[in-house]
XYZ file of C-alpha atoms in Angstrom:
612
model
C 0.008 0.006 -0.069
C 2.853 2.350 0.815
C 4.510 1.688 -2.535
C 1.163 2.232 -4.324
C 0.712 5.564 -2.582
C 4.212 6.581 -3.545
C 3.557 5.799 -7.249
C 0.267 7.728 -7.026
C 2.014 10.779 -5.470
C 4.769 10.688 -8.074
C 2.187 10.568 -10.977
C 0.270 13.503 -9.627
C 3.513 15.495 -8.965
C 4.521 14.933 -12.707
C 1.098 15.863 -13.855
C 1.120 19.133 -11.830
C 4.637 20.079 -12.908
C 3.553 19.464 -16.596
C 0.482 21.630 -16.189
C 2.457 24.340 -14.509
C 5.081 24.330 -17.257
C 2.436 24.722 -19.987
C 0.714 27.564 -18.168
C 3.820 29.536 -17.450
C 4.923 29.526 -21.079
C 1.856 31.469 -22.146
C 3.005 35.038 -22.315
C -0.118 37.105 -22.047
C -3.369 35.695 -20.726
C -5.207 39.008 -21.249
C -4.854 38.866 -25.047
C -5.697 36.363 -27.686
C -3.636 36.187 -30.844
C -4.537 33.257 -33.050
C -1.681 31.462 -34.860
C -3.485 31.631 -38.135
C -3.485 35.108 -39.635
C -4.746 37.723 -37.304
C -7.384 38.211 -34.808
C -8.155 40.712 -32.115
C -6.301 41.491 -28.835
C -7.667 43.273 -25.834
C -5.965 46.125 -24.037
C -4.841 49.483 -25.275
C -1.238 48.529 -25.992
C -2.028 45.171 -27.417
C -0.270 44.265 -30.660
C -1.879 41.843 -33.189
C 0.730 39.650 -34.890
C 0.023 37.861 -38.063
C 1.876 34.569 -38.189
C 1.496 31.679 -40.580
C -0.312 28.725 -39.246
C 2.189 25.890 -38.397
C 1.863 22.527 -40.062
C 2.233 18.959 -39.032
C 2.324 17.777 -35.456
C 2.988 21.369 -34.125
C -0.312 22.597 -35.658
C -2.306 19.994 -33.753
C -0.425 20.495 -30.514
C -0.690 24.371 -30.446
C -3.876 25.043 -32.359
C -6.640 27.294 -30.888
C -8.791 27.124 -34.017
C -12.316 25.862 -33.164
C -12.425 23.517 -36.193
C -9.031 21.869 -35.361
C -10.094 21.471 -31.765
C -13.431 19.983 -32.902
C -11.430 17.470 -34.937
C -9.193 16.630 -31.966
C -12.325 15.967 -29.782
C -13.630 13.764 -32.462
C -10.515 11.615 -32.792
C -10.287 11.371 -28.990
C -13.989 10.275 -28.707
C -13.722 7.711 -31.499
C -10.630 6.154 -29.784
C -12.539 6.179 -26.559
C -15.532 4.544 -28.352
C -13.289 1.830 -29.682
C -11.828 1.144 -26.194
C -15.271 1.107 -24.532
C -16.640 -1.130 -27.288
C -13.803 -3.694 -26.900
C -14.602 -3.709 -23.123
C -18.294 -4.286 -23.977
C -17.420 -7.224 -26.242
C -15.299 -8.829 -23.533
C -18.318 -8.535 -21.214
C -20.606 -10.127 -23.736
C -18.170 -12.923 -24.536
C -17.769 -13.622 -20.799
C -21.508 -14.050 -20.445
C -22.109 -16.358 -23.366
C -21.834 -19.386 -21.030
C -23.206 -19.501 -17.494
C -19.774 -20.079 -15.780
C -18.066 -17.272 -17.554
C -15.987 -17.776 -20.726
C -12.776 -15.745 -20.485
C -12.574 -13.484 -17.426
C -12.137 -13.949 -13.769
C -14.397 -11.998 -11.420
C -11.870 -9.307 -10.652
C -11.152 -8.683 -14.326
C -14.809 -8.642 -15.088
C -15.542 -6.085 -12.362
C -12.596 -3.919 -13.640
C -13.775 -3.973 -17.264
C -17.377 -3.415 -16.363
C -16.353 -0.283 -14.267
C -14.129 1.168 -17.035
C -16.647 0.428 -19.799
C -19.309 2.559 -18.180
C -16.937 5.439 -17.306
C -15.334 5.346 -20.710
C -18.557 5.503 -22.704
C -20.142 8.228 -20.534
C -17.235 10.554 -19.791
C -14.618 9.826 -22.449
C -16.868 9.202 -25.502
C -20.315 10.714 -24.918
C -19.379 14.119 -23.727
C -16.343 14.666 -26.029
C -18.068 13.546 -29.192
C -20.762 16.181 -28.560
C -18.007 18.779 -27.836
C -16.531 17.780 -31.308
C -19.723 18.748 -33.145
C -20.320 21.817 -30.933
C -16.733 23.167 -31.296
C -16.653 22.671 -35.089
C -20.158 23.818 -36.091
C -21.680 26.162 -33.469
C -19.390 29.110 -34.528
C -20.190 28.394 -38.194
C -23.944 28.107 -37.415
C -24.156 31.346 -35.418
C -21.853 33.382 -37.674
C -18.988 33.681 -35.141
C -15.301 33.867 -35.985
C -14.354 31.433 -33.269
C -15.238 30.408 -29.688
C -15.341 33.200 -27.199
C -12.204 31.924 -25.314
C -10.056 29.983 -27.882
C -7.152 29.288 -25.482
C -9.427 27.990 -22.767
C -11.131 25.934 -25.462
C -7.753 24.287 -26.217
C -6.935 23.777 -22.508
C -10.323 22.100 -22.001
C -9.447 19.550 -24.676
C -5.826 18.910 -23.538
C -7.006 18.090 -19.998
C -8.860 15.070 -21.402
C -5.983 12.820 -22.507
C -4.385 12.817 -19.023
C -7.879 12.177 -17.561
C -8.226 9.068 -19.732
C -4.756 7.828 -18.809
C -5.595 8.204 -15.111
C -8.990 6.418 -15.529
C -7.246 3.535 -17.343
C -4.103 3.664 -15.290
C -4.857 0.446 -13.400
C -4.719 -1.596 -16.666
C -1.246 -0.222 -17.462
C 0.177 -0.333 -13.967
C -1.036 -3.702 -12.749
C 1.620 -5.645 -14.500
C 4.365 -3.058 -13.663
C 3.567 -2.812 -9.909
C 2.996 -6.560 -9.432
C -0.818 -6.022 -8.721
C -0.265 -3.312 -6.044
C -2.262 -1.048 -8.345
C -5.122 -2.546 -10.173
C -8.069 -1.157 -12.167
C -10.983 0.195 -10.113
C -13.687 -2.438 -9.353
C -16.390 -0.072 -8.029
C -18.752 -0.082 -11.021
C -19.236 3.301 -12.655
C -21.624 4.512 -9.970
C -18.818 4.129 -7.281
C -21.206 3.346 -4.496
C -20.051 3.608 -0.940
C -18.975 1.870 1.238
C -17.461 -0.424 -1.493
C -15.562 2.510 -3.142
C -14.174 3.653 0.224
C -13.128 0.285 1.467
C -11.170 -0.834 -1.547
C -7.594 -0.172 -0.742
C -6.518 -0.352 -4.382
C -4.787 2.888 -5.425
C -6.221 2.422 -8.874
C -9.580 3.652 -7.483
C -7.817 6.981 -6.549
C -6.305 7.274 -9.948
C -9.734 6.685 -11.572
C -11.406 9.318 -9.204
C -8.707 11.833 -10.025
C -9.109 11.158 -13.871
C -12.937 11.673 -13.462
C -12.362 14.836 -11.571
C -10.035 16.175 -14.322
C -12.528 15.344 -17.047
C -15.186 17.165 -15.088
C -13.072 20.249 -14.905
C -12.445 20.073 -18.690
C -16.185 19.639 -19.405
C -17.091 22.560 -17.192
C -14.534 24.790 -18.896
C -16.000 23.839 -22.267
C -19.558 24.403 -21.026
C -18.729 28.045 -19.911
C -17.116 28.620 -23.323
C -20.258 27.411 -25.217
C -22.537 29.574 -23.037
C -20.529 32.765 -23.585
C -20.004 32.031 -27.304
C -23.758 31.620 -27.991
C -24.606 34.673 -25.796
C -21.886 37.128 -27.101
C -20.497 35.915 -30.487
C -23.603 35.603 -32.517
C -23.642 37.351 -35.934
C -25.780 40.442 -36.440
C -28.465 38.432 -38.284
C -28.761 35.648 -35.576
C -31.125 36.439 -32.731
C -32.862 34.134 -30.148
C -35.839 33.713 -32.508
C -33.769 32.264 -35.382
C -31.076 30.578 -33.375
C -30.617 27.013 -34.741
C -31.938 24.136 -32.731
C -28.494 22.473 -32.319
C -27.141 25.638 -30.670
C -30.287 25.674 -28.380
C -29.651 22.154 -27.191
C -25.905 22.685 -26.611
C -26.622 25.947 -24.702
C -29.144 23.969 -22.489
C -26.613 21.086 -22.056
C -23.959 23.507 -21.049
C -26.303 24.950 -18.361
C -26.869 21.476 -17.024
C -23.063 20.818 -16.967
C -22.514 24.084 -15.125
C -24.827 23.074 -12.339
C -24.134 19.281 -12.169
C -20.471 18.650 -12.824
C -19.100 20.790 -9.910
C -21.303 18.729 -7.624
C -19.729 15.570 -8.932
C -16.324 17.102 -8.403
C -17.140 17.941 -4.865
C -18.448 14.406 -4.086
C -15.272 12.908 -5.650
C -13.093 15.111 -3.490
C -14.999 13.980 -0.407
C -14.679 10.307 -1.430
C -10.920 10.826 -1.890
C -10.773 12.315 1.564
C -12.634 9.420 3.066
C -10.288 7.038 1.310
C -6.968 8.787 2.181
C -7.529 11.156 5.115
C -9.899 9.233 7.365
C -12.868 11.563 7.100
C -16.371 10.225 7.431
C -18.495 11.921 4.752
C -19.938 8.675 3.575
C -19.435 6.478 6.659
C -22.328 5.350 8.838
C -21.085 7.532 11.645
C -20.917 10.639 9.315
C -23.069 11.452 6.281
C -23.957 7.847 5.634
C -23.606 5.697 2.501
C -26.871 7.173 0.950
C -25.241 10.574 0.933
C -23.061 9.477 -1.900
C -26.051 8.152 -3.895
C -27.824 11.494 -3.460
C -24.863 13.528 -4.515
C -23.970 11.171 -7.447
C -27.491 10.918 -8.898
C -28.034 14.649 -8.496
C -25.305 14.852 -11.061
C -25.990 11.426 -12.689
C -29.509 11.941 -13.971
C -28.843 15.361 -15.522
C -25.914 13.649 -17.162
C -28.324 11.454 -19.131
C -29.840 14.647 -20.689
C -26.360 16.209 -21.018
C -25.637 13.356 -23.369
C -29.057 13.024 -25.097
C -30.009 16.680 -25.717
C -27.399 17.625 -28.344
C -28.115 14.409 -30.347
C -31.807 15.464 -30.206
C -30.639 18.781 -31.600
C -28.828 16.966 -34.359
C -31.860 14.989 -35.335
C -33.960 18.220 -35.188
C -31.542 19.928 -37.501
C -30.920 17.085 -39.935
C -34.225 15.301 -40.250
C -36.096 18.358 -41.801
C -33.317 18.607 -44.477
C -34.186 15.150 -45.852
C -37.965 15.669 -45.307
C -37.877 18.824 -47.512
C -39.868 20.627 -44.719
C -39.112 23.014 -41.885
C -39.072 21.492 -38.378
C -42.635 21.231 -37.203
C -43.270 23.236 -34.009
C -39.789 24.800 -33.735
C -40.676 26.794 -30.768
C -42.196 23.868 -28.868
C -39.024 21.849 -29.625
C -37.052 24.675 -27.975
C -39.440 24.966 -25.072
C -39.332 21.229 -24.509
C -35.551 21.434 -24.495
C -35.573 24.042 -21.750
C -38.231 22.092 -19.930
C -36.020 18.937 -19.902
C -33.149 20.952 -18.647
C -35.197 22.260 -15.703
C -37.051 19.013 -14.771
C -33.808 16.895 -15.004
C -32.713 18.162 -11.593
C -35.872 16.883 -9.897
C -35.784 13.165 -10.762
C -32.509 11.880 -9.386
C -33.985 9.720 -6.511
C -35.861 7.486 -8.932
C -32.589 5.643 -8.920
C -33.075 5.094 -5.148
C -36.654 3.882 -4.863
C -35.326 0.663 -3.193
C -33.256 2.339 -0.539
C -36.040 2.706 1.919
C -36.698 6.424 1.648
C -39.866 8.156 2.887
C -42.773 7.001 0.609
C -44.061 10.598 0.325
C -40.576 11.595 -1.231
C -40.728 8.593 -3.488
C -44.102 9.602 -4.829
C -42.940 13.102 -5.531
C -39.923 11.817 -7.505
C -42.194 9.376 -9.312
C -44.330 12.233 -10.470
C -41.538 14.311 -11.791
C -39.927 11.288 -13.466
C -43.163 10.564 -15.416
C -43.661 14.345 -16.172
C -40.216 14.658 -17.815
C -41.367 12.098 -20.474
C -43.823 14.849 -21.755
C -41.321 17.171 -23.323
C -39.482 14.161 -24.751
C -42.812 13.088 -26.296
C -43.350 16.524 -27.646
C -40.018 16.210 -29.546
C -40.930 12.762 -30.846
C -44.322 13.841 -32.218
C -42.732 16.916 -33.799
C -40.096 14.705 -35.621
C -42.809 12.383 -36.853
C -45.021 15.225 -37.994
C -42.060 16.879 -39.801
C -41.680 13.609 -41.893
C -45.537 13.441 -42.438
C -46.353 14.187 -46.106
C -42.666 15.303 -46.556
C -40.561 14.493 -49.539
C -38.312 11.993 -47.800
C -34.849 11.153 -49.050
C -33.450 8.027 -47.296
C -29.872 9.024 -47.286
C -27.647 7.607 -44.505
C -28.086 10.653 -42.205
C -31.822 10.336 -42.541
C -31.785 6.573 -41.765
C -29.841 7.173 -38.598
C -32.326 9.953 -37.699
C -35.234 7.588 -38.101
C -33.325 4.915 -36.214
C -32.811 7.411 -33.445
C -36.519 8.156 -33.122
C -37.539 4.426 -33.031
C -34.871 3.431 -30.419
C -35.590 6.463 -28.327
C -39.272 5.587 -28.215
C -38.358 2.145 -26.898
C -35.802 3.578 -24.421
C -38.286 6.210 -23.315
C -41.230 3.868 -22.823
C -39.164 1.362 -20.733
C -37.975 4.378 -18.734
C -41.538 5.210 -17.832
C -42.027 1.689 -16.377
C -38.956 2.319 -14.194
C -40.272 5.595 -13.015
C -43.227 3.701 -11.443
C -42.401 2.762 -7.879
C -44.001 -0.690 -7.800
C -42.529 -1.847 -11.122
C -39.090 -0.392 -10.298
C -39.042 -2.361 -7.010
C -39.314 -5.486 -9.062
C -37.048 -4.598 -11.933
C -34.330 -2.620 -10.029
C -30.806 -3.791 -10.613
C -31.876 -6.314 -13.283
C -30.869 -6.413 -16.927
C -34.105 -4.550 -17.634
C -32.348 -1.395 -16.393
C -29.293 -2.156 -18.572
C -31.467 -2.695 -21.623
C -33.363 0.539 -20.937
C -30.439 2.917 -20.640
C -28.506 1.271 -23.468
C -31.544 1.833 -25.757
C -31.044 5.510 -24.954
C -27.235 5.588 -24.900
C -26.287 3.431 -27.863
C -29.690 3.223 -29.695
C -30.425 6.977 -29.537
C -27.327 9.048 -28.624
C -24.868 7.093 -30.834
C -27.420 7.131 -33.736
C -27.743 10.912 -33.556
C -23.906 11.154 -33.532
C -23.627 9.020 -36.608
C -26.262 11.080 -38.318
C -24.265 14.170 -37.627
C -20.994 12.593 -38.838
C -22.515 11.437 -42.138
C -24.438 14.726 -42.715
C -21.397 17.003 -42.124
C -18.813 14.510 -43.572
C -18.303 16.794 -46.612
C -17.724 19.890 -44.535
C -14.871 18.499 -42.394
C -13.245 16.274 -45.069
C -14.106 17.880 -48.361
C -15.084 14.386 -49.561
C -18.078 12.115 -49.727
C -18.321 8.812 -47.994
C -19.262 5.476 -49.584
C -23.046 5.291 -49.697
C -23.335 1.512 -49.500
C -21.077 1.197 -46.606
C -22.955 3.951 -44.813
C -26.286 2.054 -45.191
C -24.603 -1.164 -44.156
C -23.420 0.499 -41.095
C -26.923 1.736 -40.333
C -28.675 -1.552 -40.745
C -26.068 -3.622 -38.821
C -26.211 -1.042 -35.996
C -30.040 -1.109 -36.009
C -30.280 -4.879 -35.967
C -27.475 -5.316 -33.426
C -28.806 -2.696 -31.136
C -32.298 -4.108 -31.028
C -31.216 -7.752 -30.697
C -28.717 -6.990 -27.897
C -30.738 -4.677 -25.742
C -34.168 -6.299 -26.334
C -32.624 -9.537 -25.109
C -31.566 -7.618 -21.960
C -35.072 -6.327 -21.378
C -36.227 -9.989 -21.495
C -33.485 -11.004 -19.089
C -34.690 -8.295 -16.691
C -38.215 -9.751 -16.770
C -36.671 -13.154 -15.991
C -35.069 -11.653 -12.891
C -31.467 -11.794 -14.028
C -29.424 -9.375 -11.846
C -26.898 -7.125 -13.602
C -23.115 -6.799 -12.949
C -22.794 -10.606 -12.359
C -19.679 -12.301 -13.898
C -21.473 -15.663 -13.842
C -25.058 -16.763 -13.596
C -25.165 -20.353 -12.318
C -28.797 -19.819 -11.155
C -29.902 -23.428 -10.941
C -33.572 -22.389 -11.414
C -33.574 -20.069 -8.428
C -34.662 -17.046 -10.476
C -35.568 -18.536 -13.980
C -34.786 -21.644 -15.910
C -31.007 -21.500 -16.638
C -31.503 -22.614 -20.320
C -33.852 -19.638 -20.866
C -31.470 -17.099 -19.346
C -28.536 -18.597 -21.340
C -30.471 -18.265 -24.564
C -31.109 -14.572 -24.033
C -27.422 -13.919 -23.025
C -26.435 -15.635 -26.246
C -28.786 -13.553 -28.296
C -27.407 -10.387 -26.678
C -23.848 -11.584 -27.463
C -24.827 -12.309 -31.026
C -26.278 -8.828 -31.345
C -23.082 -7.380 -29.904
C -21.053 -9.069 -32.684
C -23.376 -7.600 -35.268
C -22.859 -4.195 -33.711
C -19.024 -4.703 -33.797
C -19.124 -5.541 -37.466
C -21.179 -2.369 -38.143
C -18.673 -0.264 -36.236
C -15.734 -1.801 -38.072
C -17.395 -0.887 -41.354
C -18.003 2.666 -40.010
C -14.343 3.160 -39.090
C -13.186 1.781 -42.500
C -15.615 4.033 -44.353
C -14.509 7.053 -42.320
C -10.817 6.506 -42.917
C -10.954 5.417 -46.493
C -13.467 8.059 -47.597
C -11.459 10.746 -45.785
C -8.270 9.800 -47.707
C -9.637 8.674 -51.087
C -13.425 9.574 -51.327
C -14.808 11.597 -54.204
C -13.936 15.215 -53.696
C -16.814 17.669 -53.134
C -16.930 20.353 -55.854
C -20.292 21.872 -54.977
C -20.957 23.755 -51.782
C -24.475 22.136 -51.532
C -23.894 18.418 -51.748
C -27.259 17.626 -50.197
C -29.211 19.875 -52.502
C -30.659 21.970 -49.631
C -30.864 25.297 -51.482
C -33.725 23.945 -53.542
C -35.960 23.919 -50.386
C -34.436 27.067 -48.954
C -32.732 25.106 -46.136
C -29.110 25.873 -46.718
C -27.689 26.806 -43.281
C -24.652 28.973 -42.576
C -22.142 26.179 -42.328
C -22.912 25.111 -45.900
C -22.525 28.714 -46.996
C -19.123 28.827 -45.272
C -18.233 25.544 -46.881
C -19.104 26.905 -50.336
C -16.881 29.921 -49.776
C -14.074 27.573 -48.718
C -14.362 25.668 -51.918
C -14.413 28.899 -53.995
C -11.368 30.266 -52.180
C -9.511 26.983 -52.766
C -10.046 27.252 -56.467
C -9.091 31.024 -56.492
C -5.895 30.229 -54.545
C -4.774 27.817 -57.182
C -6.906 24.820 -56.591
C -7.750 22.774 -59.690
C -11.037 21.207 -60.557
C -10.857 17.437 -60.092
C -11.986 15.047 -62.795
C -15.685 14.221 -62.773
C -16.531 11.979 -59.949
C -19.865 10.548 -59.009
C -21.091 11.753 -55.518
C -23.126 9.263 -53.636
C -25.695 9.159 -50.883
C -27.825 12.146 -52.170
C -24.941 14.409 -52.921
C -24.896 16.078 -56.339
C -21.862 17.409 -58.266
C -21.913 20.924 -59.672
C -24.251 21.815 -62.450
C -21.724 21.294 -65.348
C -20.950 17.784 -64.204
C -24.367 16.429 -63.153
C -25.874 13.500 -65.033
C -28.836 11.355 -64.350
C -26.654 8.691 -62.871
C -25.304 11.027 -60.290
C -28.641 11.491 -58.678
C -28.510 8.592 -56.220
C -29.831 7.732 -52.883
C -32.918 9.970 -53.189
C -31.047 13.089 -54.210
C -32.657 15.239 -56.943
C -30.934 17.657 -59.255
C -31.234 21.304 -58.629
C -33.473 23.412 -60.904
C -31.605 24.288 -64.069
């Protein structure tokens, strides 16, 4: 234990020295001079320097450009998604047979813990920050984020956070198992998380705290940017729906993440300084649950609101209609933001709290489904009698809606006290929130990636691979998580490395069958994501170049947003600066080449030529 503490202290000292070194080399915190060609500096004697933007690795390590930082967030999130996905596959392979296939119980608990934390904190929040960083300044007509340097710092705090969270996996072989991965589950319930003497838990908590600081810095930046950096023609009435959802999300982050940070500090003090915040003789173990879920349930909406904004932005484009009930979608977004802070104790119905308190939390938990239903009906009505184009982004939007309906309806059951007491801590809960996390949030993210792929790459992806990714993801998601809902009704408890039930809960053969179905669905999901990564990389490097600033033919319906106008200017500037027109190439998935190169064969995947 002493050696483990010594290693932990050394790591933190190195981290603090590194951060101090970075901060001290910044000459003037009161001014902002972008590396790429100009900008504005504050102060009477400030001098603006025009320097050429560096290239190569130096560019990515020193950039403060919102588009570059958005790409960095995206790369980071996709790597985290891959790591979390591999962990999920190991869990599913383990459960394919009752006695466990490949992992011991300690390894299973470690991977289970890291999978949840990785997907929520290292993939979910950063991938949303990737879209927000790249596109919000473009959508609102801003030159950049309000605080570009803070924007960069917020990102560069995340890699060390990930290393701290995963540190136990790297250090266990080196320190001869004195430091192991945390085995607390992602909720870190006390007294388990206090009594584990493993220093890997401290490293994980420090990594979580660091990621929370980074997320809070980013949220402040988004709020200030939307409030102060909008173009003259952008007001609150015509602010795009994605910016509204990110603004609401940032408000939730501002009120919830500092609370999580405070709870983590108290937990670290209980573990290392002998305080009793969460001990029976102090605040009690339930204090952690109250503090954690006061953050933890707004976190669900922190993750789902921006994908809702993506769907609300993208779906009308391929329905050839404006979003139905735009104001009500905005109002429902704000209502979700407010109500999300009044539902946390529905995670604690089985803890023995006062029945009157349980009833109030049940009422608010059911009420919060109303603004979500408003959005769902608005999306469906937008498609009603629309001229639908089933391009890949549109397919993922439709998949989002169908999966979100299942995830939402199963959540209403869990909001009911009598039902929750039966299904609490079973696989029904796992199926419910994975329908929302994977079936909805990830689908919204994929819709955004495919829709804006031409903007951040200048190329078009492969249409057939995009649709294969959708169908494999849709089939795999529903097979995996519907099987988990069935396991919950059979009484299968979650977080078990083995399930030698011997008929105590349900027939073992029946439980095994649904676990095997869930594992088969996970393999289908894995194949779909491998196709996605291949399509992303191959199309980025070799896909057909975009030669028209309106590849989705949005101008025909008057739905060309500011980011596409910026993209069109970028293409024109590239040609003016010496760029050459590429040879004619067929654009797929609804994209159309420019007027002079369009043929009837180019109009694929539901795209239609513009008016000549």
